Every structure is written in C-alpha cells, then in structure tokens.
C-alpha cells in the first residue's frame, strides 16, 4: 500500500471540508475505504479509518500495571444458553475448536491445548465499551499473527473474519490489526482461565479498538479478499445496529 504524504493528507482534509470528494479519492487510491462506508457515513468513517491507519500504524494500546487491574470486571452478558455450549462447558471445553479457512494454503483446526502450545502472550489492557463502561484486565493467549502464520495466509488476503459460537455475532479486521502484536486469541484472564461471561473459552482481544470488536466464544477465522461476501457486506454485524466497522481508539 502506498502512503500519503503530509501535504496530500492536508489537501484531502481540505477537500473533505469542501464536500469530501478529494478525501474519498485519496483514501480510495491508498486502499483506505472501510467496508461499511456508505451514504452520509462515507466521509466520516473513511477519514477516521484513514487517519488512524496513516498516523497510528505502529502504535500500541496503553498497557497498565498489575495494581491497576479492575476488581470487578463487567462481563456485559451471560454465556450462551444452548445445549452445545453447555456440553462443551461441562467437558471443560476439551473439544472446543478454532478453525482457520479461506485464503490460506493450509486450513487448520486448533483445540485449546493446541493454542496453548503457541508462545503465550500476556497484556494488561483496558477494554473500553462504546456504552461508557470499561475495565482493566490481564489477558493471556496466542498471538493472532502466530496462529494465522500456521495456516499460511495467502498474499491476496485483506481481512480476517471471525465468528462467534452462536453464529449471530461476527466481525472482521484488516490484516494490519490482525497481525498487530497486541491482537490475541485469548484463553486466560487475570491469571486463570477466561471465564464464560467474558468469552471463555476463546475470545479475540483487539485492544486498539472498542470492546465490541473483541468478539467472544470464537470458533472460526476466515481469511478473505472480499468482505462483501459476508453478512450485509459491511465488514461485521455491528453496522447493521449503527456501529462502525472500524472502532479505533
């Protein structure tokens, strides 16, 4: 991907003030149009996404000390109530699988035991909800980049789509966030197993974006170059409810 110069970006910003055409053209030329850009949201969503990508490409989410971990982290939901999930839970999730397919040279499927064989990564980061609440926790898991490398993602892949157990909630990341060192397939929290209320046994943790991007109960990852083939074609289920696809913080 080519990178806009400071002068180009300033000119594009001025173009946005005058109607947005210059900004959209500049972002489009650099592959920086988010999949949910449409109608009146095109300018705002595009400028947000493009600005973050250009200005914070190598940035890291803030990490905290152990003393700052929240005493009562808010789960915000109850675990799935279906029989399949309950059977997995009763068996300590021994048969839970995470599959990787799509634009990969080597489709794979991992158990929790398999994922624990990857070099473990831990981070103390803040999960920030768009509804106004947040908490700080220690998250432990495998780097998503390491997991994807095992499947040998093909060069033409632009996104990684990830699906929850209930098939209702899903989301996606561009390859830059998917390969970011802080993006984890988490199986642990605060020194123990990831609790079901917080997405156990597996949750994708994306600390550079708002909490709804950190989808719980993940079972499948799909590499793709065409996000329009999924759901409403907007990159995730969130835009159908008024959320942005890109939720950078």
PDB file of C-alpha atoms in Angstrom, residues 9-248:
ATOM      1  CA  UNK A   9      -3.412  14.396   3.537  1.00  0.00           C
ATOM      2  CA  UNK A  10      -3.842  18.083   4.363  1.00  0.00           C
ATOM      3  CA  UNK A  11      -5.179  18.685   0.889  1.00  0.00           C
ATOM      4  CA  UNK A  12      -7.506  15.739   1.283  1.00  0.00           C
ATOM      5  CA  UNK A  13      -8.734  17.177   4.594  1.00  0.00           C
ATOM      6  CA  UNK A  14      -9.436  20.484   2.919  1.00  0.00           C
ATOM      7  CA  UNK A  15     -11.270  18.578   0.237  1.00  0.00           C
ATOM      8  CA  UNK A  16     -13.415  16.965   2.928  1.00  0.00           C
ATOM      9  CA  UNK A  17     -14.377  20.399   4.212  1.00  0.00           C
ATOM     10  CA  UNK A  18     -15.414  21.348   0.705  1.00  0.00           C
ATOM     11  CA  UNK A  19     -17.542  18.263   0.247  1.00  0.00           C
ATOM     12  CA  UNK A  20     -15.306  15.262   0.786  1.00  0.00           C
ATOM     13  CA  UNK A  21     -14.609  14.240  -2.802  1.00  0.00           C
ATOM     14  CA  UNK A  22     -10.841  14.815  -2.589  1.00  0.00           C
ATOM     15  CA  UNK A  23     -10.566  12.924   0.699  1.00  0.00           C
ATOM     16  CA  UNK A  24     -12.507   9.967  -0.633  1.00  0.00           C
ATOM     17  CA  UNK A  25     -10.440   9.843  -3.821  1.00  0.00           C
ATOM     18  CA  UNK A  26      -7.175   9.988  -1.864  1.00  0.00           C
ATOM     19  CA  UNK A  27      -8.286   7.308   0.588  1.00  0.00           C
ATOM     20  CA  UNK A  28      -9.564   5.098  -2.227  1.00  0.00           C
ATOM     21  CA  UNK A  29      -6.266   5.366  -4.094  1.00  0.00           C
ATOM     22  CA  UNK A  30      -4.486   4.119  -0.971  1.00  0.00           C
ATOM     23  CA  UNK A  31      -6.921   1.289  -0.157  1.00  0.00           C
ATOM     24  CA  UNK A  32      -8.295   3.104   2.905  1.00  0.00           C
ATOM     25  CA  UNK A  33     -12.059   2.960   2.342  1.00  0.00           C
ATOM     26  CA  UNK A  34     -13.658   0.963   5.190  1.00  0.00           C
ATOM     27  CA  UNK A  35     -16.165  -1.708   4.108  1.00  0.00           C
ATOM     28  CA  UNK A  36     -19.096  -0.011   5.844  1.00  0.00           C
ATOM     29  CA  UNK A  37     -18.602   3.335   4.073  1.00  0.00           C
ATOM     30  CA  UNK A  38     -21.924   4.252   2.521  1.00  0.00           C
ATOM     31  CA  UNK A  39     -24.161   7.255   2.095  1.00  0.00           C
ATOM     32  CA  UNK A  40     -23.719  10.036   4.627  1.00  0.00           C
ATOM     33  CA  UNK A  41     -21.329   7.901   6.677  1.00  0.00           C
ATOM     34  CA  UNK A  42     -18.752   7.584   3.916  1.00  0.00           C
ATOM     35  CA  UNK A  43     -16.764  10.737   4.703  1.00  0.00           C
ATOM     36  CA  UNK A  44     -16.696  10.373   8.495  1.00  0.00           C
ATOM     37  CA  UNK A  45     -15.923   6.654   8.548  1.00  0.00           C
ATOM     38  CA  UNK A  46     -13.329   6.972   5.816  1.00  0.00           C
ATOM     39  CA  UNK A  47     -11.500   9.902   7.422  1.00  0.00           C
ATOM     40  CA  UNK A  48     -11.466   8.124  10.783  1.00  0.00           C
ATOM     41  CA  UNK A  49     -10.122   4.877   9.360  1.00  0.00           C
ATOM     42  CA  UNK A  50      -7.619   6.512   7.004  1.00  0.00           C
ATOM     43  CA  UNK A  51      -6.339   8.898   9.685  1.00  0.00           C
ATOM     44  CA  UNK A  52      -5.770   6.087  12.159  1.00  0.00           C
ATOM     45  CA  UNK A  53      -4.013   3.954   9.588  1.00  0.00           C
ATOM     46  CA  UNK A  54      -1.724   6.773   8.467  1.00  0.00           C
ATOM     47  CA  UNK A  55      -0.973   8.279  11.875  1.00  0.00           C
ATOM     48  CA  UNK A  56      -1.047   5.303  14.253  1.00  0.00           C
ATOM     49  CA  UNK A  57       0.158   2.470  12.039  1.00  0.00           C
ATOM     50  CA  UNK A  58       2.698   1.135  14.570  1.00  0.00           C
ATOM     51  CA  UNK A  59       1.067   2.411  17.763  1.00  0.00           C
ATOM     52  CA  UNK A  60       0.415   0.209  20.779  1.00  0.00           C
ATOM     53  CA  UNK A  61      -2.586   0.265  23.082  1.00  0.00           C
ATOM     54  CA  UNK A  62      -1.701   1.506  26.550  1.00  0.00           C
ATOM     55  CA  UNK A  63      -0.683  -1.227  28.984  1.00  0.00           C
ATOM     56  CA  UNK A  64      -1.209  -0.932  32.739  1.00  0.00           C
ATOM     57  CA  UNK A  65       0.406  -2.210  35.925  1.00  0.00           C
ATOM     58  CA  UNK A  66      -0.923  -5.215  37.809  1.00  0.00           C
ATOM     59  CA  UNK A  67      -2.083  -2.921  40.613  1.00  0.00           C
ATOM     60  CA  UNK A  68      -4.454  -1.216  38.164  1.00  0.00           C
ATOM     61  CA  UNK A  69      -6.390  -4.380  37.257  1.00  0.00           C
ATOM     62  CA  UNK A  70     -10.099  -3.856  37.928  1.00  0.00           C
ATOM     63  CA  UNK A  71     -11.503  -5.654  40.961  1.00  0.00           C
ATOM     64  CA  UNK A  72     -14.867  -6.485  39.385  1.00  0.00           C
ATOM     65  CA  UNK A  73     -14.593  -6.573  35.561  1.00  0.00           C
ATOM     66  CA  UNK A  74     -18.004  -6.229  33.964  1.00  0.00           C
ATOM     67  CA  UNK A  75     -18.894  -9.174  31.674  1.00  0.00           C
ATOM     68  CA  UNK A  76     -21.818  -7.345  29.997  1.00  0.00           C
ATOM     69  CA  UNK A  77     -23.586 -10.567  29.030  1.00  0.00           C
ATOM     70  CA  UNK A  78     -24.372 -14.106  30.077  1.00  0.00           C
ATOM     71  CA  UNK A  79     -22.744 -17.195  28.485  1.00  0.00           C
ATOM     72  CA  UNK A  80     -24.610 -18.923  25.651  1.00  0.00           C
ATOM     73  CA  UNK A  81     -27.599 -20.909  26.859  1.00  0.00           C
ATOM     74  CA  UNK A  82     -27.718 -23.553  24.118  1.00  0.00           C
ATOM     75  CA  UNK A  83     -27.124 -27.253  24.708  1.00  0.00           C
ATOM     76  CA  UNK A  84     -23.979 -27.425  22.572  1.00  0.00           C
ATOM     77  CA  UNK A  85     -22.219 -24.739  24.571  1.00  0.00           C
ATOM     78  CA  UNK A  86     -23.350 -26.300  27.845  1.00  0.00           C
ATOM     79  CA  UNK A  87     -21.925 -29.674  26.800  1.00  0.00           C
ATOM     80  CA  UNK A  88     -18.620 -28.015  25.928  1.00  0.00           C
ATOM     81  CA  UNK A  89     -18.603 -26.252  29.274  1.00  0.00           C
ATOM     82  CA  UNK A  90     -19.346 -29.474  31.167  1.00  0.00           C
ATOM     83  CA  UNK A  91     -16.357 -31.096  29.428  1.00  0.00           C
ATOM     84  CA  UNK A  92     -14.075 -28.161  30.316  1.00  0.00           C
ATOM     85  CA  UNK A  93     -14.083 -27.186  26.619  1.00  0.00           C
ATOM     86  CA  UNK A  94     -11.751 -30.070  25.776  1.00  0.00           C
ATOM     87  CA  UNK A  95     -13.351 -30.456  22.328  1.00  0.00           C
ATOM     88  CA  UNK A  96     -13.719 -26.760  21.510  1.00  0.00           C
ATOM     89  CA  UNK A  97     -12.123 -25.997  18.149  1.00  0.00           C
ATOM     90  CA  UNK A  98     -10.930 -22.910  16.328  1.00  0.00           C
ATOM     91  CA  UNK A  99     -10.779 -23.431  12.570  1.00  0.00           C
ATOM     92  CA  UNK A 100      -8.961 -21.281  10.013  1.00  0.00           C
ATOM     93  CA  UNK A 101     -10.050 -21.355   6.381  1.00  0.00           C
ATOM     94  CA  UNK A 102     -10.495 -19.161   3.312  1.00  0.00           C
ATOM     95  CA  UNK A 103      -7.430 -17.737   1.577  1.00  0.00           C
ATOM     96  CA  UNK A 104      -4.941 -19.993   3.302  1.00  0.00           C
ATOM     97  CA  UNK A 105      -2.528 -22.559   1.941  1.00  0.00           C
ATOM     98  CA  UNK A 106      -3.100 -24.855   4.903  1.00  0.00           C
ATOM     99  CA  UNK A 107      -6.558 -24.909   6.517  1.00  0.00           C
ATOM    100  CA  UNK A 108      -6.171 -25.902  10.164  1.00  0.00           C
ATOM    101  CA  UNK A 109      -8.207 -26.519  13.291  1.00  0.00           C
ATOM    102  CA  UNK A 110      -6.909 -25.975  16.826  1.00  0.00           C
ATOM    103  CA  UNK A 111      -8.040 -27.254  20.195  1.00  0.00           C
ATOM    104  CA  UNK A 112      -7.428 -25.205  23.339  1.00  0.00           C
ATOM    105  CA  UNK A 113      -4.478 -27.479  24.086  1.00  0.00           C
ATOM    106  CA  UNK A 114      -3.066 -26.737  20.630  1.00  0.00           C
ATOM    107  CA  UNK A 115      -3.394 -22.988  21.147  1.00  0.00           C
ATOM    108  CA  UNK A 116      -1.563 -23.210  24.452  1.00  0.00           C
ATOM    109  CA  UNK A 117       1.420 -24.641  22.578  1.00  0.00           C
ATOM    110  CA  UNK A 118       1.984 -21.272  20.909  1.00  0.00           C
ATOM    111  CA  UNK A 119       4.262 -18.845  22.721  1.00  0.00           C
ATOM    112  CA  UNK A 120       1.932 -17.355  25.353  1.00  0.00           C
ATOM    113  CA  UNK A 121       1.422 -13.593  25.274  1.00  0.00           C
ATOM    114  CA  UNK A 122       0.062 -11.518  28.144  1.00  0.00           C
ATOM    115  CA  UNK A 123      -1.033  -7.902  28.295  1.00  0.00           C
ATOM    116  CA  UNK A 124      -2.775  -5.725  30.855  1.00  0.00           C
ATOM    117  CA  UNK A 125      -5.028  -3.545  28.753  1.00  0.00           C
ATOM    118  CA  UNK A 126      -8.322  -1.723  29.065  1.00  0.00           C
ATOM    119  CA  UNK A 127     -11.481  -2.973  27.415  1.00  0.00           C
ATOM    120  CA  UNK A 128     -13.490   0.142  26.556  1.00  0.00           C
ATOM    121  CA  UNK A 129     -17.175  -0.150  25.707  1.00  0.00           C
ATOM    122  CA  UNK A 130     -18.954   2.316  23.455  1.00  0.00           C
ATOM    123  CA  UNK A 131     -21.742   2.364  26.082  1.00  0.00           C
ATOM    124  CA  UNK A 132     -19.468   4.180  28.546  1.00  0.00           C
ATOM    125  CA  UNK A 133     -18.095   1.487  30.858  1.00  0.00           C
ATOM    126  CA  UNK A 134     -14.626  -0.050  30.874  1.00  0.00           C
ATOM    127  CA  UNK A 135     -12.304  -2.263  32.888  1.00  0.00           C
ATOM    128  CA  UNK A 136      -8.640  -3.224  33.000  1.00  0.00           C
ATOM    129  CA  UNK A 137      -7.654  -6.896  32.930  1.00  0.00           C
ATOM    130  CA  UNK A 138      -4.731  -9.129  32.169  1.00  0.00           C
ATOM    131  CA  UNK A 139      -5.373 -11.124  29.009  1.00  0.00           C
ATOM    132  CA  UNK A 140      -3.368 -14.208  28.069  1.00  0.00           C
ATOM    133  CA  UNK A 141      -3.383 -16.101  24.806  1.00  0.00           C
ATOM    134  CA  UNK A 142      -1.704 -16.774  21.497  1.00  0.00           C
ATOM    135  CA  UNK A 143      -0.787 -14.006  19.100  1.00  0.00           C
ATOM    136  CA  UNK A 144      -3.294 -13.977  16.254  1.00  0.00           C
ATOM    137  CA  UNK A 145      -0.365 -13.339  13.907  1.00  0.00           C
ATOM    138  CA  UNK A 146       1.300 -16.580  15.052  1.00  0.00           C
ATOM    139  CA  UNK A 147      -1.932 -18.537  14.638  1.00  0.00           C
ATOM    140  CA  UNK A 148      -2.512 -17.145  11.152  1.00  0.00           C
ATOM    141  CA  UNK A 149       1.060 -17.885  10.129  1.00  0.00           C
ATOM    142  CA  UNK A 150       0.484 -21.565  10.857  1.00  0.00           C
ATOM    143  CA  UNK A 151      -2.329 -21.578   8.289  1.00  0.00           C
ATOM    144  CA  UNK A 152      -0.100 -19.768   5.755  1.00  0.00           C
ATOM    145  CA  UNK A 153      -2.345 -16.855   4.841  1.00  0.00           C
ATOM    146  CA  UNK A 154      -2.142 -16.104   1.118  1.00  0.00           C
ATOM    147  CA  UNK A 155      -0.799 -12.697  -0.007  1.00  0.00           C
ATOM    148  CA  UNK A 156      -4.106 -11.570  -1.531  1.00  0.00           C
ATOM    149  CA  UNK A 157      -5.960 -11.813   1.806  1.00  0.00           C
ATOM    150  CA  UNK A 158      -7.075  -8.372   3.023  1.00  0.00           C
ATOM    151  CA  UNK A 159      -9.243  -9.251   6.008  1.00  0.00           C
ATOM    152  CA  UNK A 160      -9.692 -11.858   8.702  1.00  0.00           C
ATOM    153  CA  UNK A 161     -13.346 -12.549   9.513  1.00  0.00           C
ATOM    154  CA  UNK A 162     -14.071 -14.146  12.877  1.00  0.00           C
ATOM    155  CA  UNK A 163     -17.238 -15.847  14.060  1.00  0.00           C
ATOM    156  CA  UNK A 164     -18.772 -16.470  17.457  1.00  0.00           C
ATOM    157  CA  UNK A 165     -20.180 -19.818  18.580  1.00  0.00           C
ATOM    158  CA  UNK A 166     -23.750 -18.553  18.320  1.00  0.00           C
ATOM    159  CA  UNK A 167     -23.245 -17.616  14.615  1.00  0.00           C
ATOM    160  CA  UNK A 168     -25.102 -14.363  15.351  1.00  0.00           C
ATOM    161  CA  UNK A 169     -22.182 -12.099  16.137  1.00  0.00           C
ATOM    162  CA  UNK A 170     -19.201 -11.825  13.846  1.00  0.00           C
ATOM    163  CA  UNK A 171     -16.653  -9.201  12.891  1.00  0.00           C
ATOM    164  CA  UNK A 172     -13.502  -8.671  10.858  1.00  0.00           C
ATOM    165  CA  UNK A 173     -10.123  -6.956  10.946  1.00  0.00           C
ATOM    166  CA  UNK A 174      -7.868  -5.735   8.206  1.00  0.00           C
ATOM    167  CA  UNK A 175      -4.534  -7.527   8.046  1.00  0.00           C
ATOM    168  CA  UNK A 176      -2.765  -4.666   9.824  1.00  0.00           C
ATOM    169  CA  UNK A 177      -4.787  -5.142  13.001  1.00  0.00           C
ATOM    170  CA  UNK A 178      -4.906  -8.923  12.583  1.00  0.00           C
ATOM    171  CA  UNK A 179      -1.101  -9.038  12.602  1.00  0.00           C
ATOM    172  CA  UNK A 180      -0.663  -6.407  15.310  1.00  0.00           C
ATOM    173  CA  UNK A 181       1.383  -7.789  18.234  1.00  0.00           C
ATOM    174  CA  UNK A 182      -1.331  -6.965  20.784  1.00  0.00           C
ATOM    175  CA  UNK A 183      -4.143  -8.779  18.948  1.00  0.00           C
ATOM    176  CA  UNK A 184      -4.602 -12.071  20.789  1.00  0.00           C
ATOM    177  CA  UNK A 185      -6.641 -15.254  20.701  1.00  0.00           C
ATOM    178  CA  UNK A 186      -7.223 -15.193  24.441  1.00  0.00           C
ATOM    179  CA  UNK A 187      -7.873 -18.188  26.667  1.00  0.00           C
ATOM    180  CA  UNK A 188      -6.832 -16.673  30.012  1.00  0.00           C
ATOM    181  CA  UNK A 189      -7.770 -13.699  32.154  1.00  0.00           C
ATOM    182  CA  UNK A 190      -6.237 -12.350  35.364  1.00  0.00           C
ATOM    183  CA  UNK A 191      -4.109 -15.426  35.921  1.00  0.00           C
ATOM    184  CA  UNK A 192      -6.862 -18.003  35.392  1.00  0.00           C
ATOM    185  CA  UNK A 193      -8.940 -19.417  32.580  1.00  0.00           C
ATOM    186  CA  UNK A 194     -11.044 -16.983  30.568  1.00  0.00           C
ATOM    187  CA  UNK A 195     -14.437 -17.009  32.362  1.00  0.00           C
ATOM    188  CA  UNK A 196     -17.501 -17.877  30.265  1.00  0.00           C
ATOM    189  CA  UNK A 197     -19.036 -14.475  30.993  1.00  0.00           C
ATOM    190  CA  UNK A 198     -16.016 -12.827  29.409  1.00  0.00           C
ATOM    191  CA  UNK A 199     -15.984 -15.036  26.330  1.00  0.00           C
ATOM    192  CA  UNK A 200     -14.459 -18.293  27.554  1.00  0.00           C
ATOM    193  CA  UNK A 201     -13.078 -20.473  26.295  1.00  0.00           C
ATOM    194  CA  UNK A 202     -11.821 -18.212  23.451  1.00  0.00           C
ATOM    195  CA  UNK A 203     -12.154 -14.523  22.777  1.00  0.00           C
ATOM    196  CA  UNK A 204     -10.433 -12.385  20.199  1.00  0.00           C
ATOM    197  CA  UNK A 205      -8.842  -9.458  22.014  1.00  0.00           C
ATOM    198  CA  UNK A 206      -8.327  -6.314  19.919  1.00  0.00           C
ATOM    199  CA  UNK A 207      -7.086  -3.656  22.376  1.00  0.00           C
ATOM    200  CA  UNK A 208      -6.633  -0.912  19.766  1.00  0.00           C
ATOM    201  CA  UNK A 209     -10.388  -0.912  19.070  1.00  0.00           C
ATOM    202  CA  UNK A 210     -13.582  -0.589  21.116  1.00  0.00           C
ATOM    203  CA  UNK A 211     -14.828  -3.590  23.039  1.00  0.00           C
ATOM    204  CA  UNK A 212     -17.365  -4.870  20.530  1.00  0.00           C
ATOM    205  CA  UNK A 213     -14.502  -5.822  18.199  1.00  0.00           C
ATOM    206  CA  UNK A 214     -13.259  -8.292  20.848  1.00  0.00           C
ATOM    207  CA  UNK A 215     -15.818 -10.962  19.942  1.00  0.00           C
ATOM    208  CA  UNK A 216     -16.499 -13.725  22.478  1.00  0.00           C
ATOM    209  CA  UNK A 217     -16.735 -17.519  22.027  1.00  0.00           C
ATOM    210  CA  UNK A 218     -14.867 -17.585  18.715  1.00  0.00           C
ATOM    211  CA  UNK A 219     -14.845 -20.797  16.697  1.00  0.00           C
ATOM    212  CA  UNK A 220     -13.750 -19.819  13.185  1.00  0.00           C
ATOM    213  CA  UNK A 221     -11.416 -17.460  11.342  1.00  0.00           C
ATOM    214  CA  UNK A 222     -11.709 -16.885   7.598  1.00  0.00           C
ATOM    215  CA  UNK A 223      -9.129 -15.033   5.502  1.00  0.00           C
ATOM    216  CA  UNK A 224     -10.659 -13.203   2.553  1.00  0.00           C
ATOM    217  CA  UNK A 225     -10.058 -10.510  -0.044  1.00  0.00           C
ATOM    218  CA  UNK A 226     -13.780  -9.734  -0.397  1.00  0.00           C
ATOM    219  CA  UNK A 227     -15.675  -8.687   2.705  1.00  0.00           C
ATOM    220  CA  UNK A 228     -18.850  -8.130   0.664  1.00  0.00           C
ATOM    221  CA  UNK A 229     -19.466 -11.869   0.688  1.00  0.00           C
ATOM    222  CA  UNK A 230     -20.220 -11.848   4.426  1.00  0.00           C
ATOM    223  CA  UNK A 231     -23.426 -10.730   6.084  1.00  0.00           C
ATOM    224  CA  UNK A 232     -24.653  -7.403   4.724  1.00  0.00           C
ATOM    225  CA  UNK A 233     -21.237  -6.783   3.176  1.00  0.00           C
ATOM    226  CA  UNK A 234     -20.309  -4.081   5.717  1.00  0.00           C
ATOM    227  CA  UNK A 235     -17.441  -5.924   7.413  1.00  0.00           C
ATOM    228  CA  UNK A 236     -19.275  -7.023  10.550  1.00  0.00           C
ATOM    229  CA  UNK A 237     -22.659  -7.324  12.179  1.00  0.00           C
ATOM    230  CA  UNK A 238     -22.128  -4.034  14.024  1.00  0.00           C
ATOM    231  CA  UNK A 239     -23.003  -1.599  11.210  1.00  0.00           C
ATOM    232  CA  UNK A 240     -26.472  -3.163  10.992  1.00  0.00           C
ATOM    233  CA  UNK A 241     -27.013  -1.785  14.523  1.00  0.00           C
ATOM    234  CA  UNK A 242     -25.430   1.600  13.952  1.00  0.00           C
ATOM    235  CA  UNK A 243     -21.849   0.786  14.981  1.00  0.00           C
ATOM    236  CA  UNK A 244     -18.818   1.480  12.833  1.00  0.00           C
ATOM    237  CA  UNK A 245     -16.791  -1.338  11.320  1.00  0.00           C
ATOM    238  CA  UNK A 246     -13.570   0.375  12.369  1.00  0.00           C
ATOM    239  CA  UNK A 247     -13.675   1.272  16.078  1.00  0.00           C
ATOM    240  CA  UNK A 248     -10.145   2.544  16.658  1.00  0.00           C
TER     241      UNK A 248
END
